[in-house]
Short mmCIF file of C-alpha atoms in Angstrom, two decimals:
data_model
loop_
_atom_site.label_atom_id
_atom_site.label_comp_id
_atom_site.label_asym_id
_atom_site.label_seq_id
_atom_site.Cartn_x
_atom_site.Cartn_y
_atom_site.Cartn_z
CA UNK D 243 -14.16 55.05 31.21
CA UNK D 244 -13.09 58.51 30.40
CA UNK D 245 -14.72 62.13 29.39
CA UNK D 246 -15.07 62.69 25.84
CA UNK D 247 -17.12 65.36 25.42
CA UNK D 248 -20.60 67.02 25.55
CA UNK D 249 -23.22 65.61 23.32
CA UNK D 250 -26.97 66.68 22.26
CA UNK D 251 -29.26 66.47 25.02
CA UNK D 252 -26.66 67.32 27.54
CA UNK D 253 -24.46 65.29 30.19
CA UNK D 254 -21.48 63.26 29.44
CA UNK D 255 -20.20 61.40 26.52
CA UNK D 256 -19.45 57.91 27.14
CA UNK D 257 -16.31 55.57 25.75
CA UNK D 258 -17.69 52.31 25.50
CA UNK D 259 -14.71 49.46 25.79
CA UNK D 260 -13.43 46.84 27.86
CA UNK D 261 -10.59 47.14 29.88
CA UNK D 262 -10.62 44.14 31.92
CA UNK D 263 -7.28 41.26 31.24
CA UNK D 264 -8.96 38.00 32.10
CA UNK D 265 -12.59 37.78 31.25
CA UNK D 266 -15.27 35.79 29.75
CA UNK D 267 -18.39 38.19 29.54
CA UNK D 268 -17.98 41.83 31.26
CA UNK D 269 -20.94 44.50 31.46
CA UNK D 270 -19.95 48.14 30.32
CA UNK D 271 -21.56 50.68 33.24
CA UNK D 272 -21.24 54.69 32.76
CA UNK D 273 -18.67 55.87 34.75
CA UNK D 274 -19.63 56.11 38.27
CA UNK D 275 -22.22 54.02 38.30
CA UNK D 276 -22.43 50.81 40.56
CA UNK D 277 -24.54 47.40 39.68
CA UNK D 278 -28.53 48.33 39.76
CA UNK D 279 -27.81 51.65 41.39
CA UNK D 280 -30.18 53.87 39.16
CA UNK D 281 -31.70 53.24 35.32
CA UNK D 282 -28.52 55.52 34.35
CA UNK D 283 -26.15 52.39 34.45
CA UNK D 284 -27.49 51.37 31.05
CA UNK D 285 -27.83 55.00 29.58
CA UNK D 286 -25.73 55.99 26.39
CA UNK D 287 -24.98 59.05 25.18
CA UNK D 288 -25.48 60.18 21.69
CA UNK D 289 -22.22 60.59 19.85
CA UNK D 290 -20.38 58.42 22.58
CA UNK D 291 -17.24 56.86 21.43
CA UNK D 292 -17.59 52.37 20.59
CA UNK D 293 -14.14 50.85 21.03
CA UNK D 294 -14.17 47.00 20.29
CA UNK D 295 -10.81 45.30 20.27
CA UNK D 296 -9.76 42.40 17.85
CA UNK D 297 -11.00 38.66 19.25
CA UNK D 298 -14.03 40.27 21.06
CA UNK D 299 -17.35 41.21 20.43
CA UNK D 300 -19.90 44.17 21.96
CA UNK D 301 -23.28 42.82 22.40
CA UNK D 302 -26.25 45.99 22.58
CA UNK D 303 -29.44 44.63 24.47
CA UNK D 304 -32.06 47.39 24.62
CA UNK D 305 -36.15 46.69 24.64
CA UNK D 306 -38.80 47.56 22.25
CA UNK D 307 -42.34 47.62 21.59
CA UNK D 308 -42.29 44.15 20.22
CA UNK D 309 -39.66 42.47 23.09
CA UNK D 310 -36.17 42.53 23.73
CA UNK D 311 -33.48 43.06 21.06
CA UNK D 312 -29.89 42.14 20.62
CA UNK D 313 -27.07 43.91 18.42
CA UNK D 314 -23.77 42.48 18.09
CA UNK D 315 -20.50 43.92 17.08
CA UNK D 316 -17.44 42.43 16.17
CA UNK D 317 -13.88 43.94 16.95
CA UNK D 318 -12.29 45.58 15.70
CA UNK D 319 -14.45 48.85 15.44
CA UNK D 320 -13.53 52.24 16.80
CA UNK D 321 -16.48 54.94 15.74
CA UNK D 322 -18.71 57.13 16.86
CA UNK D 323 -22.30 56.39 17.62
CA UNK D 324 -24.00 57.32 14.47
CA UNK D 325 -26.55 55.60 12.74
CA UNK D 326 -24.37 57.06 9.36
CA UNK D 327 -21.08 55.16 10.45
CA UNK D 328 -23.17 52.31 12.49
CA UNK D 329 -26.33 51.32 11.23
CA UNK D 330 -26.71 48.63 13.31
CA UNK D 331 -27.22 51.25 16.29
CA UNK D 332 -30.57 52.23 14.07
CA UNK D 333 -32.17 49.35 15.45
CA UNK D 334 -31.10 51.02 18.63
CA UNK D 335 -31.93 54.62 18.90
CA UNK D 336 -34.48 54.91 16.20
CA UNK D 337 -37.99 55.02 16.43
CA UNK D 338 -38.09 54.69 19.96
CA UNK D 339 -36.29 57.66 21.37
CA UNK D 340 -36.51 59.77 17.87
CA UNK D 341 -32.83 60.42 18.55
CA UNK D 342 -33.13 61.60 21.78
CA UNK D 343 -29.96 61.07 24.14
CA UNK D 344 -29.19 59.38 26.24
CA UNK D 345 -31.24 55.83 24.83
CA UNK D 346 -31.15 52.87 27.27
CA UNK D 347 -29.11 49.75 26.09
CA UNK D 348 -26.96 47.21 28.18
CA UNK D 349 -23.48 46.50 26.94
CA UNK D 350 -21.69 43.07 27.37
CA UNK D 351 -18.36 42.40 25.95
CA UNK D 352 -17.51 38.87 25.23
CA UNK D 353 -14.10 37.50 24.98
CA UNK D 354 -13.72 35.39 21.45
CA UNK D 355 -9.81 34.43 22.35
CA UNK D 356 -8.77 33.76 25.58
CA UNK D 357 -8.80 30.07 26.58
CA UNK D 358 -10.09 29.63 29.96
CA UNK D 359 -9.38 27.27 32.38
CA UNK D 360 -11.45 26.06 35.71
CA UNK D 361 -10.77 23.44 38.05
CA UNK D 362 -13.43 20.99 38.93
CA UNK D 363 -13.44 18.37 41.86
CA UNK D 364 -16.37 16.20 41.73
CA UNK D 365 -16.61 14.27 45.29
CA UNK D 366 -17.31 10.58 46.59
CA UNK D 367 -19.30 8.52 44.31
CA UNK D 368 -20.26 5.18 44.22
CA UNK D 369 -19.13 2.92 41.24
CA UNK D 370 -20.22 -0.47 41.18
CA UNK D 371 -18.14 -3.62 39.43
CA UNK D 372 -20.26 -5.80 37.11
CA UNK D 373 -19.28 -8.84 39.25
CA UNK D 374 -20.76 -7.50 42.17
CA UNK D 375 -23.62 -4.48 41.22
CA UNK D 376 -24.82 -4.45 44.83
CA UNK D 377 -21.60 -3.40 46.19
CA UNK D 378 -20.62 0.37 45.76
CA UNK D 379 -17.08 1.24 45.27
CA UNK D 380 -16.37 4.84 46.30
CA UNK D 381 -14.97 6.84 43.83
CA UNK D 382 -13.40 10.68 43.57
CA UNK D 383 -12.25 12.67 40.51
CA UNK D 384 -10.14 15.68 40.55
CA UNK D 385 -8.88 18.11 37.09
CA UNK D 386 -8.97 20.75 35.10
CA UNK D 387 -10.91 21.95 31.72
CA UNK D 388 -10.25 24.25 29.16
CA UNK D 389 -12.80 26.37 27.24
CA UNK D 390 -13.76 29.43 25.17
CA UNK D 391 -16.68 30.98 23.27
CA UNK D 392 -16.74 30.37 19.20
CA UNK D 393 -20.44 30.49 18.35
CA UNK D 394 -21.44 33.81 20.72
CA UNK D 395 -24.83 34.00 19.16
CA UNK D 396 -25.40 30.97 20.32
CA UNK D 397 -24.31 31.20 24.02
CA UNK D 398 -26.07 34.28 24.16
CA UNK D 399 -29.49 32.52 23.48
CA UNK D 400 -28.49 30.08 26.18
CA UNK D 401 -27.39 32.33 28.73
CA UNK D 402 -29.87 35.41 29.16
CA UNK D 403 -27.08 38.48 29.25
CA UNK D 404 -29.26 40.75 31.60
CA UNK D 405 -29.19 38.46 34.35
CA UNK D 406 -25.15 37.45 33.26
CA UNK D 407 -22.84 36.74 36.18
CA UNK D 408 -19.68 35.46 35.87
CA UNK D 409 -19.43 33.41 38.95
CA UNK D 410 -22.44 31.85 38.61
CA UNK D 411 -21.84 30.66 35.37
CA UNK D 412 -18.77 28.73 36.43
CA UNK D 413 -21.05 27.39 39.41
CA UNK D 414 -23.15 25.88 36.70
CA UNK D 415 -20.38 24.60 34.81
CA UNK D 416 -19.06 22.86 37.43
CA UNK D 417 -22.29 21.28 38.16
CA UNK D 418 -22.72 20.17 34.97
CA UNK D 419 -18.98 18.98 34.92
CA UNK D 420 -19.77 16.54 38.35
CA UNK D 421 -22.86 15.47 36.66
CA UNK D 422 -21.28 13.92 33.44
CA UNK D 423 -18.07 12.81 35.34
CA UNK D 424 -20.45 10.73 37.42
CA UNK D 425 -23.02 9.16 34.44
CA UNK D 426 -19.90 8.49 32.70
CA UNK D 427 -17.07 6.52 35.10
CA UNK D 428 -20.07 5.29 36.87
CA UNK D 429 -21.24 3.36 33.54
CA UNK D 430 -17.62 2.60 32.19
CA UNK D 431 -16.94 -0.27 34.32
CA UNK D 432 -20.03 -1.96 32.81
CA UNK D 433 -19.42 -0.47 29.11
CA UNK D 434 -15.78 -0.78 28.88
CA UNK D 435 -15.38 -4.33 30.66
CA UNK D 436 -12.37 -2.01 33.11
CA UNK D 437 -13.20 -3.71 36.83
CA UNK D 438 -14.06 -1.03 39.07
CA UNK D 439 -10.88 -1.08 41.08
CA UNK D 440 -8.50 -0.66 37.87
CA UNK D 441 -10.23 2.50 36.46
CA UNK D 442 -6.52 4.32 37.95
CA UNK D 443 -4.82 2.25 35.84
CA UNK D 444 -6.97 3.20 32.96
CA UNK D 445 -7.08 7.00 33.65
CA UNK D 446 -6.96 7.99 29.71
CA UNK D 447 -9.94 5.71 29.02
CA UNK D 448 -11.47 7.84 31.54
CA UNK D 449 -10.62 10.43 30.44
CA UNK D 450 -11.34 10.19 26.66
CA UNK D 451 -14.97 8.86 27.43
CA UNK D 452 -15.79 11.67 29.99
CA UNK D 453 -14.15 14.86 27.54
CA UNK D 454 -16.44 12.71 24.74
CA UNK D 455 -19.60 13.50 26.78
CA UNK D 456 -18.64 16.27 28.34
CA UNK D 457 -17.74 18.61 25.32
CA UNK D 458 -20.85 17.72 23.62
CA UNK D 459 -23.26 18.68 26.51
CA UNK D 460 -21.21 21.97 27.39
CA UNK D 461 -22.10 23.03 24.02
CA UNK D 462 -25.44 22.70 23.84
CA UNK D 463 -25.83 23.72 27.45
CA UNK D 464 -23.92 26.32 28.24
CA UNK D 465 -22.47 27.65 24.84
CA UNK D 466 -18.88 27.17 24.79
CA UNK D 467 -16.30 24.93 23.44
CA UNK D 468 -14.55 22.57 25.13
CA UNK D 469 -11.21 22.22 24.64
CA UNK D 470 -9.17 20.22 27.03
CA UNK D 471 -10.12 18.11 29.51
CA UNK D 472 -7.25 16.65 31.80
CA UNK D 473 -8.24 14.67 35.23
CA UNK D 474 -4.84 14.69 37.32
CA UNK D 475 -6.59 12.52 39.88
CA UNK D 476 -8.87 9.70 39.65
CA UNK D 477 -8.86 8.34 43.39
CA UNK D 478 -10.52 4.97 44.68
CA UNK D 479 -11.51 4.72 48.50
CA UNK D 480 -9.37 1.46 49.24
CA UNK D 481 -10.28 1.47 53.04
CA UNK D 482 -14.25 0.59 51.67
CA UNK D 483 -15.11 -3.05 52.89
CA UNK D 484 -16.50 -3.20 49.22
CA UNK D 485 -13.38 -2.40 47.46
CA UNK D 486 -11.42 -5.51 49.80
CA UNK D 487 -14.32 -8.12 48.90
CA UNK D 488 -13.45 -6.90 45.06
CA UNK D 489 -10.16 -6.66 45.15
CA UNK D 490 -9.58 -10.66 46.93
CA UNK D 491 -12.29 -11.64 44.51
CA UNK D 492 -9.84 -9.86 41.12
CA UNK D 493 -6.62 -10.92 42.74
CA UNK D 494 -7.76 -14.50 43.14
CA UNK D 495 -9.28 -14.53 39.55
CA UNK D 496 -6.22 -13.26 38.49
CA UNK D 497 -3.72 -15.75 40.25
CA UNK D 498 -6.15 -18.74 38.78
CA UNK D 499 -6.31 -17.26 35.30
CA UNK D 500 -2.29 -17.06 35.64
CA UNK D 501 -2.25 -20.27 37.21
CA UNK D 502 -4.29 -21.88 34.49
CA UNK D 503 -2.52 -20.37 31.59
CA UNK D 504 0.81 -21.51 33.24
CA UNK D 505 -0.92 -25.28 33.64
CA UNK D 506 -1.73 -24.62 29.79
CA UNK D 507 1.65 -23.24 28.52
CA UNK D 508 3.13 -26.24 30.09
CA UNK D 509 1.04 -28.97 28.51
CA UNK D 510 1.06 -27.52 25.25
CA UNK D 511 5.09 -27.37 25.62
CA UNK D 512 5.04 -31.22 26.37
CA UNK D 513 2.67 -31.84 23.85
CA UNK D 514 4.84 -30.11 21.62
CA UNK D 515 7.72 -31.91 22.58
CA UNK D 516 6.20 -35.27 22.31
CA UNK D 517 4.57 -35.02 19.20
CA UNK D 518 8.18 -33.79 17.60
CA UNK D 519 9.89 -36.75 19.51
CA UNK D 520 6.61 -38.75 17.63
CA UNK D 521 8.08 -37.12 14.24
CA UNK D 522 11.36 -37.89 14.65
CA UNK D 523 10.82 -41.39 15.50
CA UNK D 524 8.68 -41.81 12.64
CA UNK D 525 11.53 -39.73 10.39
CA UNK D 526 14.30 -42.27 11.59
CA UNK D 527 11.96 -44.95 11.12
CA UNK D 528 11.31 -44.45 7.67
CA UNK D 529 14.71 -43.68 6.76
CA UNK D 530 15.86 -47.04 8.28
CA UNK D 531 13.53 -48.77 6.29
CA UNK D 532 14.59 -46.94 3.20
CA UNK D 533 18.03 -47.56 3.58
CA UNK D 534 17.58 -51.55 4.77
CA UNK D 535 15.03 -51.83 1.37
CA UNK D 536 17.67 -49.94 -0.58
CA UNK D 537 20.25 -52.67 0.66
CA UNK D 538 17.74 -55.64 0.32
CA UNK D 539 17.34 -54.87 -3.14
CA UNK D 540 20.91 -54.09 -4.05
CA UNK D 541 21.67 -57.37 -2.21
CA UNK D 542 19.32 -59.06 -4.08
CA UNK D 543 20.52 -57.81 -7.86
CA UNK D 544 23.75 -58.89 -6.86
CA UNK D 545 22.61 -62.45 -5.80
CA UNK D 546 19.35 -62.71 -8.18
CA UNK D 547 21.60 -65.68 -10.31
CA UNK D 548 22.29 -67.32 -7.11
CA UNK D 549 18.89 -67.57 -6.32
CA UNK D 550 17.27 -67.91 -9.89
CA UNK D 551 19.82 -71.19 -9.84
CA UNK D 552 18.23 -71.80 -6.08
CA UNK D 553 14.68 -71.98 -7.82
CA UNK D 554 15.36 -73.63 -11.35
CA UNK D 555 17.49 -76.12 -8.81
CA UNK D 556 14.41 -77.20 -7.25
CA UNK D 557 12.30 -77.64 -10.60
CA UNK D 558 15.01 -79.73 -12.14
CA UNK D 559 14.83 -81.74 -8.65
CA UNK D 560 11.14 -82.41 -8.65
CA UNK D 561 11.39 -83.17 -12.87
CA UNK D 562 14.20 -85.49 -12.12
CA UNK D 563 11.95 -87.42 -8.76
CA UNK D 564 9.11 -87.36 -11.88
CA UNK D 565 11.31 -88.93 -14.19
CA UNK D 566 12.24 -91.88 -12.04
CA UNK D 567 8.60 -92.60 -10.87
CA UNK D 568 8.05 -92.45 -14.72
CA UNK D 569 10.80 -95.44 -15.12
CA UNK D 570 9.58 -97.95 -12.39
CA UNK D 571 5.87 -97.55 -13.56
CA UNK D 572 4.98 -101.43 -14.51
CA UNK D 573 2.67 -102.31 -17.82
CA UNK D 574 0.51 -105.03 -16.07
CA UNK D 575 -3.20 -103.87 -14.62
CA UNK D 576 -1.58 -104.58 -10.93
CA UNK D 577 1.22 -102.44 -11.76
CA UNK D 578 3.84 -104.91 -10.66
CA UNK D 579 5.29 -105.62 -13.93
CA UNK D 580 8.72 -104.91 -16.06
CA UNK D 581 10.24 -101.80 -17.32
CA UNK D 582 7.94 -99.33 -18.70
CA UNK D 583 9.20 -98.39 -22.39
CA UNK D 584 7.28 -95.35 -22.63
CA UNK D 585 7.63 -94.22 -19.69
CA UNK D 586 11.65 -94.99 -20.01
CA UNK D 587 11.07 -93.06 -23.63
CA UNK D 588 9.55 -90.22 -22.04
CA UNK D 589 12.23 -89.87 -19.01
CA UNK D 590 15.17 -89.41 -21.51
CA UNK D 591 13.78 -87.13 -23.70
CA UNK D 592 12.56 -84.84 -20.20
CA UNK D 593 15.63 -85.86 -18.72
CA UNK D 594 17.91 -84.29 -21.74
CA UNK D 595 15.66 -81.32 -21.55
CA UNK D 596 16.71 -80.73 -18.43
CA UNK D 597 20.13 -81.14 -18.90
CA UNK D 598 19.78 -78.62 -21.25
CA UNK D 599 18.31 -76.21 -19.37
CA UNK D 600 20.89 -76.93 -16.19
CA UNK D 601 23.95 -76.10 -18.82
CA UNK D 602 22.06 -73.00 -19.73
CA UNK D 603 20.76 -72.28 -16.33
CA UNK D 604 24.84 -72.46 -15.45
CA UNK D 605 25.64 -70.30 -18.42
CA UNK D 606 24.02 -67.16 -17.22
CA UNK D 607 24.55 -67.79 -13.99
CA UNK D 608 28.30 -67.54 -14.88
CA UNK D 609 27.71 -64.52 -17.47
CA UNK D 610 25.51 -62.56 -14.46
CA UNK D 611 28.44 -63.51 -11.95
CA UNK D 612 30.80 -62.24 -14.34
CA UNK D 613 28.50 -58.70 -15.34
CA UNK D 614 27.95 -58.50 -11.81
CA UNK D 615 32.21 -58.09 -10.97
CA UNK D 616 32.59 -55.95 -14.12
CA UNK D 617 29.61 -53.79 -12.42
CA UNK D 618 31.46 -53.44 -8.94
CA UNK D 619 34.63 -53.11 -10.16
CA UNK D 620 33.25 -50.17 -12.40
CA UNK D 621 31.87 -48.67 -9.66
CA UNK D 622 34.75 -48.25 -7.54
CA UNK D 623 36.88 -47.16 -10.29
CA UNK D 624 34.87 -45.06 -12.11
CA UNK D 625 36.19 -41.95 -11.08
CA UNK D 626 39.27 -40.93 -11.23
CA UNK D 627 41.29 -40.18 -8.40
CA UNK D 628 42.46 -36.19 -8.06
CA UNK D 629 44.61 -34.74 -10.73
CA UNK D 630 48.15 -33.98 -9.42
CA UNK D 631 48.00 -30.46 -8.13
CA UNK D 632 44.27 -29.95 -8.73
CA UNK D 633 40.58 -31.05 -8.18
CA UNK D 634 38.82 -33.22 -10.10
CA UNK D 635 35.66 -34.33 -11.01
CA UNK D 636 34.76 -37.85 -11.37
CA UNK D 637 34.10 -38.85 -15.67
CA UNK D 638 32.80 -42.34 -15.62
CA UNK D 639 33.24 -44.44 -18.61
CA UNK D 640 36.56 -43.03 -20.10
CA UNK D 641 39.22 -44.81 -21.67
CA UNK D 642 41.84 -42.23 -21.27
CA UNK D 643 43.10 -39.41 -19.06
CA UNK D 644 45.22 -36.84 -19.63
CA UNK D 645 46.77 -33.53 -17.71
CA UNK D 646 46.83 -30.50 -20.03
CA UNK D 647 48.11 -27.43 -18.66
CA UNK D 648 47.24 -28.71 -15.30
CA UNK D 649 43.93 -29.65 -16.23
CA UNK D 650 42.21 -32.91 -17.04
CA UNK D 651 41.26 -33.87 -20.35
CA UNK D 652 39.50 -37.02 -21.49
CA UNK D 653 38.58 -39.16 -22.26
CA UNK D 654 40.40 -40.33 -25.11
CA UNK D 655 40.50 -43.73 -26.92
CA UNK D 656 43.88 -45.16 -28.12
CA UNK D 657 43.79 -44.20 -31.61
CA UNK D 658 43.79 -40.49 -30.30
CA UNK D 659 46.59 -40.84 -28.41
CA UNK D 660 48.94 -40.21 -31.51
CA UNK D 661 47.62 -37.13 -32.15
CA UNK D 662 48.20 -35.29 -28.53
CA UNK D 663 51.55 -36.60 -29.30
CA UNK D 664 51.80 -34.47 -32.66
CA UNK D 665 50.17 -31.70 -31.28
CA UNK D 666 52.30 -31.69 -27.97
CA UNK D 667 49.67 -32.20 -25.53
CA UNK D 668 51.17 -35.69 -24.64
CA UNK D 669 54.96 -36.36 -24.01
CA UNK D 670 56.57 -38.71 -21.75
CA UNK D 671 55.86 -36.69 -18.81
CA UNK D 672 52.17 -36.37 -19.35
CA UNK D 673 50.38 -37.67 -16.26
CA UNK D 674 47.88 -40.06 -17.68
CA UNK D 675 45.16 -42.21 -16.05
CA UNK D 676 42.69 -45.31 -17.26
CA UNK D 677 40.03 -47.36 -15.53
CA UNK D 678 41.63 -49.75 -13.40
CA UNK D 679 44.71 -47.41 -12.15
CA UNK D 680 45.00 -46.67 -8.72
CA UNK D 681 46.84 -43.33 -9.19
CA UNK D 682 47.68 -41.19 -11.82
CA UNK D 683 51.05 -42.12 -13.91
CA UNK D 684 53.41 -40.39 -16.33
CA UNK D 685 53.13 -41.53 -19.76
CA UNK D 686 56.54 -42.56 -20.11
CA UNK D 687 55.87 -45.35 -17.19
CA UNK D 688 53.11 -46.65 -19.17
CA UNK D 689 54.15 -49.56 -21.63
CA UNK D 690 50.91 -50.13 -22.85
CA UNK D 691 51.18 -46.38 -24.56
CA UNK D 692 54.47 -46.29 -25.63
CA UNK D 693 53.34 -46.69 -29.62
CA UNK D 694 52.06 -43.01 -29.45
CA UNK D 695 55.43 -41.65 -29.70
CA UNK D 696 56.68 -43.75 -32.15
CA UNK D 697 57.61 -41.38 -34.35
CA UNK D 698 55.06 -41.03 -37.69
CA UNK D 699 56.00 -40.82 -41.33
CA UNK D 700 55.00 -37.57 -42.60
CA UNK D 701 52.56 -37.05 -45.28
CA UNK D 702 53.41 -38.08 -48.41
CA UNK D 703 54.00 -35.60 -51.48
CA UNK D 704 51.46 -34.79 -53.85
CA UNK D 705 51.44 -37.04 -57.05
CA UNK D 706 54.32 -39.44 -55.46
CA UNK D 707 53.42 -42.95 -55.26
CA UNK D 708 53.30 -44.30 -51.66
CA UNK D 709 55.66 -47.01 -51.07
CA UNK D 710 54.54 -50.67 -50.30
CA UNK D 711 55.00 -51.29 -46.94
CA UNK D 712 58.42 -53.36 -45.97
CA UNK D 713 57.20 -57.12 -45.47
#
């Protein structure tokens, strides 16, 4: 603090700022003057000089008539004490002293900005696993927090000003701070499902859950804001007899949980296998059938005359062992005499019914026979084999083939061939191929086509008669 000046009433004036680096709340004292010294420590001259710096704030706590009073002012602000330039300081000097210097009034300055940081270490606790809540695990957690002031009003209703000090304050924090630390990792074992001796592993949890509490009650508490809250160490007591019983009783639980899952990875991956070995039995199975039906039956279209003649075979047989029962039948009442006229009568006319039906029965077996070569023929020689030079695909039921320009063309019947000829698509070295050719063949190797280049007669003239043809 420096000299400024006289003011009214005599003695010194006063500069009222902070000049401290690192602080949280500071108390302004008159030059000179030591903590609770004399009642001059919190005596202000008239016309002294108020010097509040950006990010801080100057709080005036003076008594009156009616109680104690609080003035704040917010930086930045450089004047002089005036009720004309500060009429906040009204409140301060009016009334009471009837301008009179110097007025009593403490002065705190509060620090707005600065982010400060104190280290906590909360001691051996116990922390009890769900599995066994009679058996204490001993816990210790070590770190760091970060804070500041936002709502000063506020913190200055919680913390009375006049009785302020600075080390205390952190001595309550830090009470506070081992308080919550314990409520919380004590209770996150049972509220988290961690086991007691993995809450290292889960250090984050931890330490999400405990800033979670933590910033809430140092608010309404103490005033400030929390903001950072970083536990470097979170350390178990692994000699305790409690921590062996609970870690043999998680390590076995863990080796049979593994164990287990193992015995049930295994039997789903044979169950697996044998129920796709099941499948693909079943698959083959199925497609065996399907192909032995698909064989049956074409077996069976092939041979169906063979075995309609099997079956009309044995009616004719048990007609014709009818018939000759009907011609031994005798006419007396014993039944042992002559020849049976009707009965003879009635045999012929079934037995030429039957004949009848065997030559037609023989008929179609021969026509089916026959359809049934015609059919397997056609389907081996249906398709054409490749085209000379290039890649064909198979054209069933054509009559004739033909290469044009290297590609195949067809089919055509006879009566076309003539024209290809005309139109040069077909000469004697035309590759040409019909059903029943094993390769393809040029044209002029193929008798059956030579007609097509006998040469044609051109049209006749208009309006001349044609001529008859030559006998």
């Amino acid at each position: 603090m420096g000299l400024f000046g006289r003011g009214k009433g005599g003695g010194l004036m006063n500069v009222i700022r902070c000049d401290q680096e690192e602080y949280i709340i500071w108390k302004w004292r008159p030059s000179g003057q030591d903590v609770n010294t004399t009642s001059r420590e919190n005596a202000i001259r008239w016309n002294s000089s108020l010097r509040v710096k950006d990010g801080e704030v100057a709080v005036f706590v003076y008594n009156r008539k009616d109680g104690p009073m609080q003035d704040c002012i917010e930086g930045p602000c450089d004047v002089m004490l005036k009720t004309a330039n500060l009429p906040v300081l009204a409140n301060i000097v009016g009334a009471l002293w009837g301008g009179d210097s110097p007025f009593q009034a403490e002065v705190y300055f509060i620090n707005l900005q600065r982010n400060n940081q104190l280290r906590f270490g909360v001691p051996y606790f116990d922390v009890f696993d769900p599995r066994l809540p009679d058996q204490g695990i001993p816990v210790a957690v070590r770190g760091t927090i970060t804070f500041n002031i936002t709502d000063y009003m506020g913190f200055i209703k919680l913390n009375r000003l006049q009785q302020f000090d600075h080390d205390d304050f952190k001595r309550q924090i830090n009470a506070a701070i081992a308080r919550y630390v314990r409520q919380v990792v004590t209770n996150l074992p049972s509220d988290a499902g961690i086991p007691a001796i993995q809450l290292e592993r889960n250090i984050d949890t931890v330490n999400k859950s405990v800033a979670a509490k933590l910033g809430e009650r140092l608010c309404e508490d103490f005033g400030v804001n929390l903001k950072a809250l970083d536990i470097s160490d979170l350390e178990i007591d692994k000699t305790s007899p409690y921590y062996q019983q609970v870690y043999r009783l998680t390590a076995g639980l863990q080796a049979k949980t593994m164990e287990a899952q193992a015995d049930v990875n295994i039997k789903n991956l044979k169950d697996t296998q044998e129920l796709n070995r099941q499948n693909m039995e079943e698959t083959m199975r199925i497609q065996r059938e399907e192909a032995q039906r698909a064989q049956r039956l074409q077996t069976e279209t092939q041979f169906m005359g063979a075995h309609a003649l099997d079956q009309q075979a044995g009616v004719l047989r048990a007609g014709a062992e009818s018939l000759g029962q009907m011609g031994q039948m005798g006419g007396g009442e014993g039944g042992g005499g002559g020849m049976n006229a009707a009965g003879l009568m009635t045999g012929m006319m079934m037995g030429g019914a039957m004949g009848q039906q065997m030559a037609g029965m023989m008929n179609n077996m021969g026509q089916y026979m026959q359809q049934g070569m015609q059919q397997t023929q056609q389907n081996m020689q249906a398709t054409p084999p490749p085209t000379p030079g290039m890649a064909t695909s198979p054209m069933p039921n054509a009559q004739y083939f033909v290469v044009i320009n290297g590609q195949q063309a067809g089919p055509f019947a006879a009566q076309q061939l003539p024209q290809l000829v005309q139109n040069g698509s077909l000469t004697p070295q035309t590759y040409v191929w019909r059903q029943g050719m094993a390769q393809w063949q040029l044209a002029v190797d193929m008798p059956e086509i030579a007609f097509a280049f006998v040469p044609q007669p051109p049209a006749p003239p208009t309006g001349t008669p044609v001529p008859p043809p030559i006998p």
